[in-house]
Short mmCIF file of C-alpha atoms in Angstrom, two decimals:
data_model
loop_
_atom_site.label_atom_id
_atom_site.label_comp_id
_atom_site.label_asym_id
_atom_site.label_seq_id
_atom_site.Cartn_x
_atom_site.Cartn_y
_atom_site.Cartn_z
CA MET A 1 80.60 -26.18 -32.92
CA HIS A 2 78.12 -24.23 -34.88
CA SER A 3 76.12 -21.41 -33.34
CA LEU A 4 72.45 -20.60 -34.29
CA ALA A 5 73.50 -17.35 -35.72
CA ALA A 6 75.67 -19.17 -38.16
CA LEU A 7 72.89 -21.12 -39.40
CA ILE A 8 70.13 -18.59 -39.24
CA ALA A 9 70.52 -14.84 -40.16
CA PRO A 10 69.60 -12.45 -37.34
CA SER A 11 66.81 -10.92 -39.19
CA ALA A 12 65.21 -14.30 -40.15
CA GLN A 13 65.47 -15.56 -36.51
CA THR A 14 63.87 -12.07 -35.43
CA ALA A 15 61.07 -12.74 -38.05
CA LEU A 16 60.53 -16.51 -36.76
CA ASN A 17 60.24 -15.34 -33.18
CA THR A 18 58.02 -12.55 -34.10
CA PHE A 19 55.66 -15.07 -36.22
CA VAL A 20 55.67 -17.57 -33.11
CA TRP A 21 54.63 -14.73 -30.87
CA LEU A 22 51.99 -13.59 -32.84
CA PHE A 23 50.60 -16.91 -33.56
CA SER A 24 50.78 -18.05 -30.05
CA ALA A 25 49.05 -14.77 -28.89
CA ALA A 26 46.38 -15.19 -31.42
CA LEU A 27 45.73 -18.77 -30.33
CA GLN A 28 45.68 -17.90 -26.59
CA LEU A 29 43.32 -15.06 -27.27
CA ALA A 30 41.05 -17.48 -29.26
CA LEU A 31 40.87 -19.94 -26.54
CA PHE A 32 40.53 -17.15 -23.74
CA SER A 33 37.60 -15.95 -25.55
CA VAL A 34 35.77 -19.31 -26.23
CA LEU A 35 36.20 -20.30 -22.50
CA PHE A 36 33.78 -17.51 -21.91
CA THR A 37 31.44 -17.95 -25.11
CA ARG A 38 31.10 -21.66 -24.50
CA GLY A 39 30.18 -21.12 -20.73
CA LEU A 40 33.33 -22.94 -19.46
CA ALA A 41 35.11 -20.26 -17.47
CA ARG A 42 32.68 -20.46 -14.67
CA ARG A 43 33.33 -24.33 -14.54
CA VAL A 44 37.08 -23.97 -14.76
CA PRO A 45 37.87 -20.58 -13.45
CA VAL A 46 41.56 -21.01 -12.63
CA PHE A 47 42.48 -22.68 -15.87
CA THR A 48 40.82 -19.61 -17.45
CA ALA A 49 42.95 -17.35 -15.37
CA LEU A 50 46.18 -19.16 -16.18
CA ILE A 51 45.32 -18.68 -19.98
CA GLY A 52 44.57 -15.16 -19.50
CA PHE A 53 47.61 -14.61 -17.56
CA TYR A 54 49.87 -16.35 -20.30
CA LEU A 55 48.41 -14.14 -22.77
CA ALA A 56 48.93 -11.22 -20.81
CA ARG A 57 52.58 -11.99 -19.81
CA SER A 58 53.46 -12.77 -23.29
CA ILE A 59 52.27 -9.50 -24.41
CA LEU A 60 53.84 -7.48 -21.72
CA LEU A 61 57.22 -9.12 -21.93
CA TYR A 62 57.23 -8.68 -25.83
CA LEU A 63 56.46 -5.00 -25.78
CA ILE A 64 58.78 -3.90 -22.87
CA PHE A 65 61.76 -6.09 -24.15
CA GLY A 66 64.33 -3.63 -25.24
CA HIS A 67 63.00 -0.84 -23.47
CA ILE A 68 64.13 -1.50 -19.97
CA ASP A 69 67.47 -2.65 -18.52
CA LEU A 70 68.15 -6.40 -18.44
CA THR A 71 68.13 -6.64 -14.68
CA THR A 72 64.86 -5.17 -14.42
CA TYR A 73 63.42 -7.49 -17.01
CA ARG A 74 64.78 -10.55 -15.40
CA ALA A 75 63.46 -9.37 -12.07
CA LEU A 76 59.89 -8.95 -13.48
CA TYR A 77 60.34 -12.34 -15.52
CA ASP A 78 61.08 -14.03 -12.37
CA ASN A 79 58.11 -12.56 -10.42
CA LEU A 80 55.99 -13.36 -13.00
CA GLN A 81 57.36 -16.92 -13.07
CA ILE A 82 56.15 -17.16 -9.10
CA VAL A 83 52.55 -16.18 -10.27
CA ASP A 84 52.72 -18.86 -13.12
CA LEU A 85 53.82 -21.73 -10.59
CA LEU A 86 50.90 -20.63 -8.17
CA LEU A 87 48.33 -20.73 -11.17
CA GLN A 88 49.68 -24.11 -12.34
CA ALA A 89 49.16 -25.41 -8.67
CA GLY A 90 45.75 -23.87 -8.68
CA VAL A 91 44.76 -25.70 -12.01
CA ALA A 92 46.15 -29.03 -10.68
CA ILE A 93 43.93 -28.70 -7.60
CA GLU A 94 41.00 -27.61 -9.65
CA ILE A 95 41.59 -30.79 -11.96
CA ALA A 96 41.77 -33.00 -8.90
CA ILE A 97 38.68 -31.52 -7.39
CA HIS A 98 36.69 -32.10 -10.68
CA LEU A 99 37.95 -35.65 -10.93
CA SER A 100 37.08 -36.42 -7.31
CA ASN A 101 33.55 -35.02 -7.63
CA SER A 102 33.16 -37.24 -10.49
CA GLN A 103 33.44 -40.17 -8.38
CA PRO A 104 30.77 -39.55 -5.53
CA ASN A 105 30.58 -43.34 -4.59
CA LEU A 106 34.19 -43.85 -4.08
CA THR A 107 34.87 -41.82 -0.89
CA LEU A 108 38.09 -43.30 0.19
CA ARG A 109 39.64 -43.46 -3.25
CA ARG A 110 38.49 -39.80 -3.83
CA GLY A 111 40.81 -38.81 -0.83
CA LEU A 112 43.58 -40.93 -1.40
CA THR A 113 44.12 -40.64 -5.10
CA PRO A 114 45.22 -37.02 -4.88
CA LEU A 115 47.61 -37.61 -2.16
CA ALA A 116 49.17 -40.70 -3.82
CA LEU A 117 49.64 -38.68 -7.18
CA LEU A 118 51.24 -35.83 -5.42
CA ALA A 119 53.55 -38.24 -3.65
CA LEU A 120 54.44 -39.89 -6.78
CA ALA A 121 54.98 -36.86 -8.73
CA VAL A 122 57.29 -35.52 -5.81
CA SER A 123 59.17 -39.15 -6.24
CA CYS A 124 59.55 -38.83 -10.03
CA THR A 125 60.88 -35.28 -9.98
CA ALA A 126 63.40 -36.34 -7.49
CA LEU A 127 64.40 -39.26 -9.62
CA ALA A 128 64.56 -37.21 -12.52
CA THR A 129 66.90 -34.49 -11.09
CA THR A 130 69.47 -37.31 -10.03
CA MET A 131 69.70 -38.03 -13.66
CA LEU A 132 70.41 -34.59 -14.92
CA PRO A 133 74.10 -33.46 -14.56
CA PRO A 134 74.66 -31.14 -11.63
CA GLN A 135 77.16 -28.93 -13.25
CA ALA A 136 74.99 -27.86 -16.12
CA PRO A 137 75.38 -24.20 -16.77
CA ILE A 138 71.57 -23.83 -17.38
CA PRO A 139 69.90 -26.38 -14.74
CA ALA A 140 66.36 -27.69 -15.49
CA ASP A 141 63.61 -26.05 -13.62
CA ARG A 142 62.68 -28.35 -10.88
CA ALA A 143 59.10 -26.93 -10.59
CA GLN A 144 58.15 -27.35 -13.99
CA LEU A 145 59.51 -30.87 -13.97
CA PHE A 146 57.10 -31.72 -11.02
CA PHE A 147 54.06 -29.94 -12.66
CA SER A 148 54.86 -31.88 -15.75
CA PHE A 149 54.85 -35.29 -13.76
CA LEU A 150 51.76 -34.17 -11.75
CA MET A 151 49.73 -33.21 -14.91
CA ILE A 152 50.65 -36.53 -16.78
CA LEU A 153 49.43 -38.38 -13.64
CA LEU A 154 46.26 -36.38 -13.46
CA PHE A 155 45.51 -37.18 -17.04
CA VAL A 156 45.96 -40.90 -16.20
CA TRP A 157 43.65 -40.60 -13.39
CA ALA A 158 41.13 -38.85 -15.55
CA GLN A 159 40.78 -41.83 -17.92
CA THR A 160 38.88 -43.55 -14.97
CA THR A 161 36.41 -40.97 -14.45
CA PRO A 162 33.50 -39.55 -16.79
CA ALA A 163 34.67 -36.07 -16.43
CA THR A 164 35.02 -35.19 -20.05
CA LEU A 165 35.93 -31.39 -19.88
CA THR A 166 38.55 -32.18 -17.04
CA ARG A 167 39.92 -35.07 -18.97
CA ASN A 168 40.46 -33.02 -22.00
CA ILE A 169 42.16 -30.21 -20.15
CA ALA A 170 44.44 -32.68 -18.52
CA ALA A 171 45.12 -34.16 -21.81
CA GLY A 172 46.62 -30.93 -23.21
CA PHE A 173 48.70 -30.35 -19.96
CA ALA A 174 49.86 -34.00 -20.29
CA LEU A 175 51.07 -33.79 -24.12
CA TYR A 176 52.99 -30.45 -22.96
CA GLY A 177 54.24 -32.25 -19.85
CA VAL A 178 55.68 -35.22 -21.82
CA VAL A 179 57.48 -32.93 -24.15
CA ASN A 180 58.71 -30.64 -21.47
CA LEU A 181 60.48 -33.52 -19.62
CA THR A 182 62.15 -34.46 -22.83
CA ALA A 183 63.10 -30.80 -23.48
CA SER A 184 64.30 -30.31 -20.13
CA PHE A 185 66.87 -33.08 -20.51
CA GLY A 186 67.57 -32.09 -24.06
CA ARG A 187 68.37 -28.49 -23.21
CA THR A 188 70.27 -29.27 -20.02
CA TYR A 189 72.74 -31.37 -22.32
CA ALA A 190 72.69 -28.85 -24.98
CA ALA A 191 73.94 -26.24 -22.51
CA LEU A 192 76.15 -28.45 -20.93
CA HIS A 193 77.91 -29.14 -24.28
CA GLU A 194 77.36 -25.59 -25.59
CA ASN A 195 75.45 -26.77 -28.46
CA PHE A 196 73.38 -23.72 -28.96
CA VAL A 197 71.58 -25.09 -32.22
CA ALA A 198 70.26 -28.16 -30.20
CA TYR A 199 69.49 -25.79 -27.25
CA ALA A 200 67.26 -23.54 -29.63
CA ILE A 201 65.47 -26.60 -31.43
CA TRP A 202 64.38 -28.08 -28.04
CA SER A 203 62.89 -24.71 -27.16
CA TYR A 204 61.13 -24.11 -30.49
CA LEU A 205 59.65 -27.67 -30.19
CA LEU A 206 58.40 -26.77 -26.68
CA ALA A 207 56.73 -23.59 -27.98
CA ALA A 208 55.36 -25.46 -30.94
CA ILE A 209 53.75 -28.25 -28.54
CA TYR A 210 52.25 -25.63 -26.43
CA LEU A 211 50.52 -24.21 -29.55
CA VAL A 212 49.37 -27.75 -30.17
CA ALA A 213 47.91 -28.09 -26.69
CA ILE A 214 46.14 -24.78 -27.26
CA LEU A 215 44.76 -26.03 -30.64
CA TYR A 216 43.55 -29.26 -28.99
CA TRP A 217 41.79 -27.30 -26.31
CA LEU A 218 39.98 -25.19 -28.88
CA VAL A 219 38.70 -28.25 -30.77
CA THR A 220 37.89 -30.34 -27.75
CA LEU A 221 36.56 -28.00 -25.14
CA LYS A 222 32.85 -28.01 -26.19
CA PRO A 223 30.09 -25.82 -24.67
CA LEU A 224 28.25 -27.10 -21.68
CA GLN A 225 25.02 -28.94 -22.59
CA LEU A 226 22.23 -28.51 -19.92
CA SER A 227 20.13 -31.40 -19.14
CA PRO A 228 16.37 -31.42 -19.88
CA ALA A 229 15.62 -30.71 -16.38
CA ALA A 230 17.89 -27.83 -15.99
CA GLU A 231 16.52 -26.51 -19.19
CA THR A 232 12.91 -26.53 -17.91
CA SER A 233 13.72 -25.40 -14.40
CA PRO A 234 13.40 -21.84 -13.24
CA PRO A 235 16.57 -20.03 -13.05
CA SER A 236 18.36 -19.90 -9.79
CA THR A 237 18.31 -16.81 -7.79
CA LEU A 238 21.93 -17.78 -6.45
#
């Protein structure tokens, strides 16, 4: 078995990690900025908060790494993961609300579809976990598996609605979700067989797909267009 260090010099690996971090931070900052400049932040505030959180977390963890003990660092990372899961849940709810509101004439369907997708995501997660080896040294994150399935299902639902903004947001998450599901299996089996090279490749692939999702959002999330009636009406006092 070959280790990653045997294939990539430590200095080169550090340089690669730094480049990925800088590029990721720059793209996240750009996306966070355009959500405000394009007038989208008020339409999708939870999604905006999630992108801002990812940017802040990335900078914080990068700057303090090596300056605090490993136990404290891991505890902070775990606490931030909880915030991450809460925000992901908030984004899923936000997407579901926008999709439901885009179908005003389908009252029954609006109420049942989110519940059906939630139940299906839970079932898919349970099925996926039964396919993973229970003795893996680094088990797959079940919460991330669940949100990956849920975002993919929300994207499928979005194809039946006229909600362009929400559909594009869901598309980015669905793209990441598909790769995350694949990478979860890949990394689990790589860890089980102590294949550090394969584990690293899956990790870098996942990071790369996240950057692709950000680029997709930067291109597809267009500024809001006011209708002629809204442009000629007096501003609201609310």
